[in-house]
């Protein structure tokens, strides 16, 4: 079967429209996280996250950031629109080359199919997604999961 094609750049933004972004490079990984932090940040059952190369993402507009240290000792910086407060990205401060983008902020996230779900132990029970691999947090290997996701993902191309 021929792979679907998705045109770059991809566009997205916040609720009020003051912050917009464009993604000029192919995403690296789409996954679901059921941890309580993600439940709190999203205000919903889980987060759907698109990992992208930080250099490929350009944001414009009034951003506000909030940095906190997670229970596992990672420093994470979240960015939101300063006007409508919609959350857009998270960055692991120790890994500045990668940005986690909230999939729901994309203008079109129809291609964003997760390859894995993690922190399933803290999932809201009905929200565990059938047919999506469950990965323990300590077995969550970004390199391997990214390779697996890219093997099934559409072809991202600017032409
Ligand atoms: Zn906004
Ligand atoms: Zn999480």
Short mmCIF file of C-alpha atoms and ligand atoms in Angstrom, two decimals:
data_model
loop_
_atom_site.label_atom_id
_atom_site.label_comp_id
_atom_site.label_asym_id
_atom_site.label_seq_id
_atom_site.Cartn_x
_atom_site.Cartn_y
_atom_site.Cartn_z
CA UNK A 1 0.00 0.00 0.00
CA UNK A 2 1.33 3.41 -0.90
CA UNK A 3 1.94 5.71 2.04
CA UNK A 4 -0.22 8.77 2.52
CA UNK A 5 1.44 12.11 1.85
CA UNK A 6 1.29 15.15 4.13
CA UNK A 7 2.48 18.52 2.92
CA UNK A 8 4.97 20.59 4.89
CA UNK A 9 4.93 23.04 6.50
CA UNK A 10 2.23 22.03 8.93
CA UNK A 11 0.37 24.84 10.68
CA UNK A 12 -1.29 25.27 14.02
CA UNK A 13 -1.91 27.69 16.83
CA UNK A 14 -3.74 28.64 19.97
CA UNK A 15 -7.43 29.12 20.66
CA UNK A 16 -7.57 32.91 20.13
CA UNK A 17 -5.31 32.91 17.07
CA UNK A 18 -2.62 35.28 18.40
CA UNK A 19 -0.02 32.51 18.52
CA UNK A 20 0.57 30.65 15.29
CA UNK A 21 3.26 28.18 14.37
CA UNK A 22 4.64 26.38 11.39
CA UNK A 23 6.49 23.10 11.31
CA UNK A 24 8.86 22.79 8.39
CA UNK A 25 10.34 19.37 9.16
CA UNK A 26 8.86 15.90 9.52
CA UNK A 27 7.55 14.97 12.97
CA UNK A 28 9.50 12.28 14.83
CA UNK A 29 6.95 10.49 17.01
CA UNK A 30 3.31 10.60 18.06
CA UNK A 31 2.36 9.06 21.38
CA UNK A 32 -0.24 9.16 24.13
CA UNK A 33 0.64 9.78 27.78
CA UNK A 34 -1.76 8.94 30.58
CA UNK A 35 0.36 10.41 33.42
CA UNK A 36 -1.38 12.71 35.84
CA UNK A 37 0.71 15.71 34.74
CA UNK A 38 -0.59 15.25 31.20
CA UNK A 39 -4.13 14.87 32.50
CA UNK A 40 -3.76 18.14 34.45
CA UNK A 41 -2.14 20.06 31.59
CA UNK A 42 -4.67 18.94 29.02
CA UNK A 43 -7.64 19.03 31.38
CA UNK A 44 -8.62 15.80 29.71
CA UNK A 45 -8.04 12.05 29.85
CA UNK A 46 -4.54 12.03 28.31
CA UNK A 47 -2.16 13.98 26.13
CA UNK A 48 -1.59 13.30 22.43
CA UNK A 49 1.94 14.51 21.77
CA UNK A 50 3.85 15.08 18.54
CA UNK A 51 7.61 15.15 19.05
CA UNK A 52 9.27 17.48 16.54
CA UNK A 53 12.79 18.79 15.89
CA UNK A 54 12.91 22.10 17.80
CA UNK A 55 14.72 23.78 14.90
CA UNK A 56 11.85 22.97 12.52
CA UNK A 57 9.20 24.70 14.63
CA UNK A 58 8.64 28.45 14.36
CA UNK A 59 6.19 30.10 16.76
CA UNK A 60 4.99 33.67 16.47
CA UNK A 61 2.89 35.65 18.93
CA UNK A 62 2.74 36.33 22.66
CA UNK A 63 4.08 33.26 24.48
CA UNK A 64 4.21 32.72 28.20
CA UNK A 65 6.35 29.95 29.68
CA UNK A 66 6.13 28.00 32.87
CA UNK A 67 8.94 25.74 34.07
CA UNK A 68 8.58 23.01 36.63
CA UNK A 69 10.46 19.97 37.87
CA UNK A 70 8.59 16.70 37.42
CA UNK A 71 8.32 13.96 40.04
CA UNK A 72 11.13 12.17 38.20
CA UNK A 73 13.41 15.19 38.42
CA UNK A 74 13.16 16.45 34.86
CA UNK A 75 12.91 20.17 34.26
CA UNK A 76 10.12 20.82 31.77
CA UNK A 77 9.18 24.14 30.21
CA UNK A 78 5.62 24.56 28.95
CA UNK A 79 4.65 27.36 26.58
CA UNK A 80 1.16 28.77 26.24
CA UNK A 81 -0.48 31.71 24.54
CA UNK A 82 -0.22 34.70 26.89
CA UNK A 83 -3.68 35.84 25.85
CA UNK A 84 -5.97 32.77 25.71
CA UNK A 85 -3.61 30.49 27.74
CA UNK A 86 -3.95 27.56 25.39
CA UNK A 87 -0.95 25.28 25.89
CA UNK A 88 1.12 24.59 22.80
CA UNK A 89 4.48 23.02 23.55
CA UNK A 90 6.62 21.35 26.20
CA UNK A 91 10.39 21.16 26.26
CA UNK A 92 12.63 18.95 28.31
CA UNK A 93 15.16 21.61 29.33
CA UNK A 94 17.98 19.01 29.18
CA UNK A 95 17.10 18.10 25.58
CA UNK A 96 16.73 21.41 23.72
CA UNK A 97 16.81 19.78 20.26
CA UNK A 98 13.29 18.36 20.67
CA UNK A 99 9.92 19.95 21.27
CA UNK A 100 6.73 18.18 22.27
CA UNK A 101 3.79 19.72 20.44
CA UNK A 102 0.21 19.26 21.61
CA UNK A 103 -1.43 17.46 18.72
CA UNK A 104 -4.78 19.19 19.27
CA UNK A 105 -3.26 22.57 18.39
CA UNK A 106 -2.52 21.49 14.81
CA UNK A 107 -4.91 22.86 12.22
CA UNK A 108 -5.14 19.30 10.89
CA UNK A 109 -4.05 16.45 13.14
CA UNK A 110 -5.74 13.72 11.12
CA UNK A 111 -2.36 12.12 10.33
CA UNK A 112 -1.25 12.05 14.00
CA UNK A 113 -1.78 8.39 14.86
CA UNK A 114 -0.02 7.33 18.07
CA UNK A 115 2.39 4.38 18.00
CA UNK A 116 2.33 3.86 21.78
CA UNK A 117 0.65 4.85 25.02
CA UNK A 118 2.51 5.17 28.29
CA UNK A 119 1.75 5.64 32.03
CA UNK A 120 -1.23 3.37 31.41
CA UNK A 121 -1.28 2.58 35.13
CA UNK A 122 -2.60 6.09 35.85
CA UNK A 123 -5.00 6.06 32.90
CA UNK A 124 -8.67 6.80 33.38
CA UNK A 125 -9.78 3.20 32.79
CA UNK A 126 -12.09 3.75 29.82
CA UNK A 127 -9.45 5.91 28.12
CA UNK A 128 -6.92 3.12 27.51
CA UNK A 129 -6.85 2.94 23.71
CA UNK A 130 -7.46 -0.51 22.23
CA UNK A 131 -4.89 -1.61 19.65
CA UNK A 132 -2.19 0.90 20.67
CA UNK A 133 0.91 -0.64 22.25
CA UNK A 134 1.30 -0.02 25.98
CA UNK A 135 4.84 0.93 27.01
CA UNK A 136 6.06 1.18 30.60
CA UNK A 137 7.57 4.61 31.36
CA UNK A 138 11.00 3.10 32.06
CA UNK A 139 10.90 1.15 28.79
CA UNK A 140 9.92 4.23 26.79
CA UNK A 141 12.76 4.53 24.28
CA UNK A 142 12.35 7.61 22.09
CA UNK A 143 14.82 6.42 19.46
CA UNK A 144 13.21 3.01 18.94
CA UNK A 145 9.65 4.32 19.14
CA UNK A 146 10.47 7.11 16.73
CA UNK A 147 11.84 4.61 14.21
CA UNK A 148 8.71 2.47 14.59
CA UNK A 149 6.42 5.47 14.20
CA UNK A 150 8.23 6.82 11.15
CA UNK A 151 7.95 3.40 9.49
CA UNK A 152 4.15 3.66 9.62
CA UNK A 153 3.76 7.45 9.31
CA UNK A 154 2.78 9.29 6.16
CA UNK A 155 5.47 10.76 3.92
CA UNK A 156 6.05 14.40 4.92
CA UNK A 157 7.21 16.53 2.05
CA UNK A 158 7.41 20.21 1.16
CA UNK A 159 6.85 19.55 -2.54
ZN1 LIG B 1 -4.22 32.55 22.13
ZN1 LIG B 2 2.54 12.53 30.65
#
